[in-house]
Coordinates of C-alpha atoms and ligand atoms in Angstrom, one line a residue:
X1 CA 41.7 139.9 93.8
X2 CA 44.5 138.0 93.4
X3 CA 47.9 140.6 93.2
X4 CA 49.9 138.2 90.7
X5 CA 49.3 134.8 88.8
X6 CA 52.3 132.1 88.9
X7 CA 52.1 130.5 85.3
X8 CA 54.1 127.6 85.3
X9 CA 54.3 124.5 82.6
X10 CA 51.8 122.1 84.9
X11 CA 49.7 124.9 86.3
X12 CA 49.1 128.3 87.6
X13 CA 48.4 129.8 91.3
X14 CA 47.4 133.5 92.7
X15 CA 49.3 135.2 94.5
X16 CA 47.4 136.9 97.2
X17 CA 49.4 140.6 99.0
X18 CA 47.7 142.6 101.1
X19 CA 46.8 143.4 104.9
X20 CA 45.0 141.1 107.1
X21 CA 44.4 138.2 104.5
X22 CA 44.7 135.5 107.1
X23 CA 41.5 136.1 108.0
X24 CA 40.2 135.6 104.6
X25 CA 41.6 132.5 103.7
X26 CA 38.1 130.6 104.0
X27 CA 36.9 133.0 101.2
X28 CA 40.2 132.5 99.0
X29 CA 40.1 129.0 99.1
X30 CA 36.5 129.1 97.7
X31 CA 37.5 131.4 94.9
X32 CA 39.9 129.5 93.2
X33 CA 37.8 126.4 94.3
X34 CA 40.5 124.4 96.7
X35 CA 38.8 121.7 98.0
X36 CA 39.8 120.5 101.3
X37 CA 38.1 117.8 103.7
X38 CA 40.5 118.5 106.7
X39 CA 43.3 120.8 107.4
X40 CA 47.1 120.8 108.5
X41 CA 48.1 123.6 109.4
X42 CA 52.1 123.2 109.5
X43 CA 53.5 126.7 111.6
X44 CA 56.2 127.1 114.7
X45 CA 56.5 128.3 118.1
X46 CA 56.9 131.9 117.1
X47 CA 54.4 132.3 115.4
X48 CA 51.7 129.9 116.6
X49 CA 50.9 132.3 119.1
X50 CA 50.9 135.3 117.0
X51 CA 48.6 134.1 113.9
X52 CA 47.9 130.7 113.9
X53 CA 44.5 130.8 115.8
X54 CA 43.4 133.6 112.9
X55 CA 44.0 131.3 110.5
X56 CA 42.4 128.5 112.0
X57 CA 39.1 130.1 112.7
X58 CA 38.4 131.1 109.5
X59 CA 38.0 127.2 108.1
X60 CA 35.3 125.2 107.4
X61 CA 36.7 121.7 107.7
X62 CA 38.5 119.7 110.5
X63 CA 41.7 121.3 111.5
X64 CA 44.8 119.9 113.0
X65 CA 47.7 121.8 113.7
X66 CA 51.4 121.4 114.2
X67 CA 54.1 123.5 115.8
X68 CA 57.8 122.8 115.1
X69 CA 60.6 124.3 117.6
X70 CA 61.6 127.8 115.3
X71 CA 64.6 127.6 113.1
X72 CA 66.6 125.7 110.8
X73 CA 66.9 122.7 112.6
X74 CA 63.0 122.6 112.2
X75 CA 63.9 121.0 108.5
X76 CA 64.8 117.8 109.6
X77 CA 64.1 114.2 109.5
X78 CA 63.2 113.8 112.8
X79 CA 60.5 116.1 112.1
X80 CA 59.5 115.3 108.7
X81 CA 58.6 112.0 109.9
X82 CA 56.6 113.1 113.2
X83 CA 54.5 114.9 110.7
X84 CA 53.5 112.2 108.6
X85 CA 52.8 109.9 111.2
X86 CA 50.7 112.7 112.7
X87 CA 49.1 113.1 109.0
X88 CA 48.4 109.4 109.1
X89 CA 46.9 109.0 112.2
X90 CA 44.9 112.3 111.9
X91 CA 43.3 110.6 108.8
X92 CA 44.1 113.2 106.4
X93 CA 43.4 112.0 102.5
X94 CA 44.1 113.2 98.9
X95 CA 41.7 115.8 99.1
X96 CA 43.3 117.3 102.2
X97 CA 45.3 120.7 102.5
X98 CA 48.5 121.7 104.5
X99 CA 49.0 125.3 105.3
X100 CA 52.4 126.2 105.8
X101 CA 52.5 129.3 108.2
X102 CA 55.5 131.0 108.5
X103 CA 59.2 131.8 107.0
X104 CA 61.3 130.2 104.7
X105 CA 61.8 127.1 107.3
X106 CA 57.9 126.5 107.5
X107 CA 57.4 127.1 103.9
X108 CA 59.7 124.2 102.5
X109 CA 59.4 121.9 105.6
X110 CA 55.6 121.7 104.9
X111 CA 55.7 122.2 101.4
X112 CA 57.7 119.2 100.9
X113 CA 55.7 117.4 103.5
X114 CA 52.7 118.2 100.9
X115 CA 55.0 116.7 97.9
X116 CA 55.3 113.1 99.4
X117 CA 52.4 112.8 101.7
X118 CA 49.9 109.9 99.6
X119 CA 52.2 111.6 96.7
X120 CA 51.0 114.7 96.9
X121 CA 48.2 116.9 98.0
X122 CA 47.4 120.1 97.8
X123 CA 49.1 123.5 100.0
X124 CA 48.9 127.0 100.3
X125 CA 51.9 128.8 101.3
X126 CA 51.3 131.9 104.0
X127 CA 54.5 132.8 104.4
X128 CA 55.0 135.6 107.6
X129 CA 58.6 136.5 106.5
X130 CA 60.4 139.2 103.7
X131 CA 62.4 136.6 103.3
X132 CA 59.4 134.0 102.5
X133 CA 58.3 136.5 99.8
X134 CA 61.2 134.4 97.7
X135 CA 60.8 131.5 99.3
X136 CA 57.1 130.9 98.9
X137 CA 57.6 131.7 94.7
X138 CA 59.0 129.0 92.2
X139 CA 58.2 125.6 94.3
X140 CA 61.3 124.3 95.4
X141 CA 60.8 122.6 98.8
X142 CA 63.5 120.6 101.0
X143 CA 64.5 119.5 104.2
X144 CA 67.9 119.2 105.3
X145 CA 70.4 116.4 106.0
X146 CA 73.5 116.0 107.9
X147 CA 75.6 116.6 105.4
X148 CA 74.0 119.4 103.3
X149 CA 71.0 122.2 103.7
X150 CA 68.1 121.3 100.9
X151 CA 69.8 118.0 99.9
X152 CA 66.7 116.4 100.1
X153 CA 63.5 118.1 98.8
X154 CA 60.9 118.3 95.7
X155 CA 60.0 121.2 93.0
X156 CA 56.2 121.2 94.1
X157 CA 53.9 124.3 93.8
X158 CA 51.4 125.1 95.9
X159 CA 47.9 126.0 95.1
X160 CA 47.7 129.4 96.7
X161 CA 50.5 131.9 97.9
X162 CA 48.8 134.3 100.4
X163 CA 50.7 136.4 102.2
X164 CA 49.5 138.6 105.0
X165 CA 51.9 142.0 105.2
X166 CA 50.4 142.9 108.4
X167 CA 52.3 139.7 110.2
X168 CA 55.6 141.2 109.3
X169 CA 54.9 144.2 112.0
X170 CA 56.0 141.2 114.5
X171 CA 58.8 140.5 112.8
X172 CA 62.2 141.4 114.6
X173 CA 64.2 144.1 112.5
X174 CA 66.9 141.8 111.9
X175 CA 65.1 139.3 110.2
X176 CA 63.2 141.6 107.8
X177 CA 66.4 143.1 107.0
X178 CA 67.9 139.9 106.3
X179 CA 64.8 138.7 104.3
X180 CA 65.3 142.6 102.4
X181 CA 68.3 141.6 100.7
X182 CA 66.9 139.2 98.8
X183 CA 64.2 142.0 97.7
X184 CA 67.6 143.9 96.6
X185 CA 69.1 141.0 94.7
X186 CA 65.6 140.6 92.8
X187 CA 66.7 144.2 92.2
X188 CA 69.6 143.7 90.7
X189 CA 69.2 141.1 88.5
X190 CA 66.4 141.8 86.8
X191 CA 66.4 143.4 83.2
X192 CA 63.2 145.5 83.2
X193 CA 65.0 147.5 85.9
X194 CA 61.3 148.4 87.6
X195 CA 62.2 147.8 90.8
X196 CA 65.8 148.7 91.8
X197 CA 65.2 152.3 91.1
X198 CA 62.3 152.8 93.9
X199 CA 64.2 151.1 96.6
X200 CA 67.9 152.5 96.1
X201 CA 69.0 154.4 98.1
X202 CA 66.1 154.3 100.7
X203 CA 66.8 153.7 104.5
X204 CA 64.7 151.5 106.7
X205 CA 62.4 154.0 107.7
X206 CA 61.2 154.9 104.2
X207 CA 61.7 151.0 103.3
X208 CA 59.3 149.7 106.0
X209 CA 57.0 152.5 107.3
X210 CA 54.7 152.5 104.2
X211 CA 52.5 150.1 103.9
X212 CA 51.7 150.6 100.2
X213 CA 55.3 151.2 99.3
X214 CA 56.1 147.9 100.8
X215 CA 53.2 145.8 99.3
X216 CA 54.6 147.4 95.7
X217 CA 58.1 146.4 96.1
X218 CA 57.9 142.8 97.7
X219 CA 55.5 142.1 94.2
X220 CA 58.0 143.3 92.4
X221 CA 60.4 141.1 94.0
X222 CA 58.0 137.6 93.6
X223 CA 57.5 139.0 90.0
X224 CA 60.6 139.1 88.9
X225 CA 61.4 135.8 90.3
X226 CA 58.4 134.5 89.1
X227 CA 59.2 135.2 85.7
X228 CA 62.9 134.0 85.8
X229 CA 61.2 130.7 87.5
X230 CA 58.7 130.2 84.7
X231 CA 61.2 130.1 81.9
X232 CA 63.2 127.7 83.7
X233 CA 61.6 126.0 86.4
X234 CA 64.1 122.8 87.4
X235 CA 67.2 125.2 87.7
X236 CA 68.6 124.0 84.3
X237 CA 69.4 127.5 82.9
X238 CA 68.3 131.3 83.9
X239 CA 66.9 130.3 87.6
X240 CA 70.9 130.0 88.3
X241 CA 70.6 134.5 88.1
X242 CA 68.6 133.4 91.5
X243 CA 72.1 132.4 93.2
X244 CA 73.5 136.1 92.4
X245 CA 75.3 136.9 96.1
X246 CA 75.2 133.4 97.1
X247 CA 78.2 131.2 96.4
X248 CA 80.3 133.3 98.7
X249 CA 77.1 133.9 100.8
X250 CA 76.1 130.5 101.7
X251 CA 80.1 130.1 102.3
X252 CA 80.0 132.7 105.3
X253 CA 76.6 131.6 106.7
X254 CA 78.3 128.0 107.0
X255 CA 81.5 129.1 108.0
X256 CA 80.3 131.2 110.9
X257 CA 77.9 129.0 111.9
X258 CA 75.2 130.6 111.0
X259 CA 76.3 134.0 113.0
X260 CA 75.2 136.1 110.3
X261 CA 71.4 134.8 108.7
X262 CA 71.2 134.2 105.2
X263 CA 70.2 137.7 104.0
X264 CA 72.8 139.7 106.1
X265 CA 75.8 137.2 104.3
X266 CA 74.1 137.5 101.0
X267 CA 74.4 140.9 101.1
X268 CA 78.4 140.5 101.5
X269 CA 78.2 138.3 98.5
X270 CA 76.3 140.5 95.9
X271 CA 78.9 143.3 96.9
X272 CA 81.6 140.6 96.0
X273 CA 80.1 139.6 93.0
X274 CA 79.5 143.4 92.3
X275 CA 83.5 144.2 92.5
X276 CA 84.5 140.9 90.9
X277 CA 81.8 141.9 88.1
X278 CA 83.4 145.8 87.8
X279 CA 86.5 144.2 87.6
X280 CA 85.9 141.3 85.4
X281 CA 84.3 143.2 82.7
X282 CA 86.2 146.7 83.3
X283 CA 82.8 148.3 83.7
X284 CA 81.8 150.7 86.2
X285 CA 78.5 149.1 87.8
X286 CA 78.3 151.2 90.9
X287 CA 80.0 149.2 93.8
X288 CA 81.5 152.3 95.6
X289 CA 77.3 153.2 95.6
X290 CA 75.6 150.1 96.6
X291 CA 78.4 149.6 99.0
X292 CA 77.5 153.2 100.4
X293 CA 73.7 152.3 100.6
X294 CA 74.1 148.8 102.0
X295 CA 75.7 150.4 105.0
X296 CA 73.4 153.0 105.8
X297 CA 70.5 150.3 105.8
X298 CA 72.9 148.6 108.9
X299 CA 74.4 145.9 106.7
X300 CA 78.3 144.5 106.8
X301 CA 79.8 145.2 103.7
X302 CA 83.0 143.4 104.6
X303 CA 84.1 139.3 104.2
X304 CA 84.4 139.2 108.2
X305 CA 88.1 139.1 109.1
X306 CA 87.6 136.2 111.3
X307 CA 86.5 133.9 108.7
X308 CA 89.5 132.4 106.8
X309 CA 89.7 132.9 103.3
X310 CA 90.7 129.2 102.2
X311 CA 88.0 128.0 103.9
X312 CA 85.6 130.0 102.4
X313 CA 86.9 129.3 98.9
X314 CA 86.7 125.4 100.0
X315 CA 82.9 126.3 100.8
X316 CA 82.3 127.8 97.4
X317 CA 83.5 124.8 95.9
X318 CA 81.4 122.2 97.9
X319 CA 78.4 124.6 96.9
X320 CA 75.8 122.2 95.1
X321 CA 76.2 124.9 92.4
X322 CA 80.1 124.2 91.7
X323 CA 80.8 121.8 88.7
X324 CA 83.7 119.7 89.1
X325 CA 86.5 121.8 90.5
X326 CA 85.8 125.4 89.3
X327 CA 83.6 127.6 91.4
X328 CA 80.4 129.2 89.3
X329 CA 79.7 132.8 90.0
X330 CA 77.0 135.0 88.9
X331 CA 78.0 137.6 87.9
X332 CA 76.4 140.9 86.1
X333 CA 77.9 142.3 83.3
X334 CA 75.5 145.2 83.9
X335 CA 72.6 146.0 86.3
X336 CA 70.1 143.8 85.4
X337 CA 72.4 141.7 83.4
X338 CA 73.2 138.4 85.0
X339 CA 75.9 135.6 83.8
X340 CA 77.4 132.7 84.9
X341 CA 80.8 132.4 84.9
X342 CA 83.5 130.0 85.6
X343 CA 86.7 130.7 87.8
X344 CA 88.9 128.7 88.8
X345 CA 90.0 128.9 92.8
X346 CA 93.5 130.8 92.6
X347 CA 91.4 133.5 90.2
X348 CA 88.7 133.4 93.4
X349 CA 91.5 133.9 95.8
X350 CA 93.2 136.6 94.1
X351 CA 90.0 138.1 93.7
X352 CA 89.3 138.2 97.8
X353 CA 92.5 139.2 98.2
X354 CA 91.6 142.4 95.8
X355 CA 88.1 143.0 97.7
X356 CA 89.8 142.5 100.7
X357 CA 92.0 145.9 100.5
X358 CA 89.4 147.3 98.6
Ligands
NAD1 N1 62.4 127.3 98.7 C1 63.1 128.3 98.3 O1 63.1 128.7 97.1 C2 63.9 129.1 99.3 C3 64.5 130.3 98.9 C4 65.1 131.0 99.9 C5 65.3 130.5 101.2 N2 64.7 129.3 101.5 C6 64.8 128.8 102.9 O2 64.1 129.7 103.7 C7 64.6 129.5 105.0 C8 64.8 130.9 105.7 O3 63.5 131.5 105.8 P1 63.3 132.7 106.8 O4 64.4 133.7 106.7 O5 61.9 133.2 106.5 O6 63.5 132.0 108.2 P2 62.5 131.4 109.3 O7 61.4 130.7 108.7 O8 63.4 130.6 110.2 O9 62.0 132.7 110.1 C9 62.9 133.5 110.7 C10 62.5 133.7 112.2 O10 61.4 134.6 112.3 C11 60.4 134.0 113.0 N3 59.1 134.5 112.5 C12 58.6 134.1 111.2 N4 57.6 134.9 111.0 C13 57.4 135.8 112.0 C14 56.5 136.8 112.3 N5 55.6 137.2 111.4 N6 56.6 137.5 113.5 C15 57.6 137.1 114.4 N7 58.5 136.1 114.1 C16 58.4 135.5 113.0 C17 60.6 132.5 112.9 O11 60.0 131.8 114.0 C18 62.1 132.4 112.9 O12 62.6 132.4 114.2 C19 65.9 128.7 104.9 O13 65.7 127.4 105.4 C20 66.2 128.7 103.4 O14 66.8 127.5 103.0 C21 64.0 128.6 100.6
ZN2 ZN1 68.7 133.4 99.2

């Protein structure tokens, strides 16, 4: 039984969450009646080894497979185009199906392989990441270009997300702490408040040794951004809350090149956005506390000293989010409350300068 249905304006999609469903996928895809004549399964080097024969097996069609190098590099051009050409010459047609198995990287290299390939055919997302458990909701797919991540991409849903819990037992710490944050910022900004309660405060033992507990809390997280995305799926409106912690946080990942993954400088810009929002709205919002717990689950709370501050701020600006000069924050004028507001980059400045002794 599906765990969660993705309603959208042009169609709806389970959501499959539970323990060993890659073996199962033959069965799903007769359930909701995917028809494929041949299969592309879409996955990298770590975890081709790992999974990608389980999946394989299972399937009762032609299968072709393709493993990109792991990473973010894997969104390119260059590889976009080797996987077309491979699609081509392996025959594939409208009625064929790519599996994308793997992160965030797999998910919206293949998913936007899916988009443009004979204009579209159907995939199934299986992501194998925490992080993927935002990544794989809401249909936004990209590759990157030279002079921008996701400059070039599509909003294209797949038909299927099933994700497998029992591949995140191979994932390094790291990365399922970096994928967590996202699972906290879902948290945050979301105003039935059912989820932050259950995870605050928790350290990674009682976050990741349960099973159950872990299954409940990442469909919390696709939930809630499964309902912001279905009120506004092209990012006109509400799907902005999404960005909460990531103007400044997509500023440090670039800065440091990439030193700290996405999750681990989210988290430093949530507890920005926390102390800007305290301060913005004079409201107490708990920023001493989530500071406190963000450390004990292992996480830098701090904008790190070796990154300068003006060229963060000049980050912030060339954000795809920023209109004309100003740099856009999210901020929350309570937990669970989300706005967008507009500062302008001395008000930023003084602001990090604030945090910054803080
Ligand atoms: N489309 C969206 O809405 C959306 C949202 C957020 C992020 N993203 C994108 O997601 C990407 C990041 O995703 P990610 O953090 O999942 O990164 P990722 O896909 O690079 O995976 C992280 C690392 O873990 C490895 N890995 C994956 N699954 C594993 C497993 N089960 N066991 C062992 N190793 C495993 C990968 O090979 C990789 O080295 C970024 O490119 C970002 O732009 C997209
Ligand atoms: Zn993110």
């Amino acid at each position: 039984m599906a765990s969660l249905i993705i309603s959208t304006k042009e169609k709806s999609y389970p959501i499959y969450i539970g323990n060993g469903l890659r073996y199962q996928i033959q069965t799903i895809l007769e359930k909701n009646a995917i028809p494929y004549d041949s299969v592309l399964i879409i996955t990298d080097d770590n975890v081709a080894p790992l999974y990608l024969s389980d999946v394989a097996k299972g399937l009762k069609a032609p299968v072709h497979t393709f493993i990109v190098n792991n990473g973010e590099e894997a969104k390119s051009f260059a590889n976009y185009i080797t996987i077309q050409t491979y699609a081509i010459q392996k025959k594939l047609t409208r009625q064929s199906l790519i599996i994308a198995l793997g992160g965030g990287v797999i998910g919206d290299l293949a998913g936007f392989i899916a988009a443009t390939f004979l204009r579209g055919i159907s995939y199934i997302q299986m992501p194998t990441t925490i992080l993927a458990h935002d990544s794989a909701v809401g249909g936004k797919v990209a590759i990157n270009h030279d002079l921008g991540k996701n400059l070039i991409g599509a909003f294209y849903h797949p038909q299927a997300v099933v994700y497998d819990l029992e591949t995140l037992n191979s994932l390094p710490r790291r990365q399922q702490m970096s994928g967590f944050a996202e699972v906290i910022k879902h948290g945050l900004i979301d105003k039935d408040q059912a989820l932050l309660p259950f995870i605050s405060g928790k350290d990674q033992d009682e976050l990741f040794s349960d099973y159950h507990f872990l299954r409940e809390i990442l469909s919390h997280g696709m939930k809630i951004k499964a309902e912001i995305v279905k009120k506004d799926e092209k990012e006109t409106n509400i799907r902005k809350f999404l960005n909460f912690g990531h103007t400044l946080g997509h500023a440090i990942e670039s800065e440091s090149n990439y030193r700290y993954l996405h999750g681990e400088a989210v988290i430093i810009g949530m507890i920005f956005a926390l102390y800007v929002s305290e301060v913005y709205f004079s409201k107490e919002l708990g920023f001493q506390k989530y500071k406190t717990w963000f450390e004990k689950l292992g996480y830098e709370t701090s904008i790190p000293p070796s990154l300068p501050i003006t060229n963060l701020i000049e980050k912030m600006k060339v954000d795809k989010k920023v209109v004309a000069n100003h740099i856009h924050m999210i901020l929350l004028r309570d937990i669970g409350e989300p706005v967008v507001v507009r500062f302008t980059t001395e008000e930023i400045t003084e602001f990090m300068h604030l945090f910054i002794r803080e």
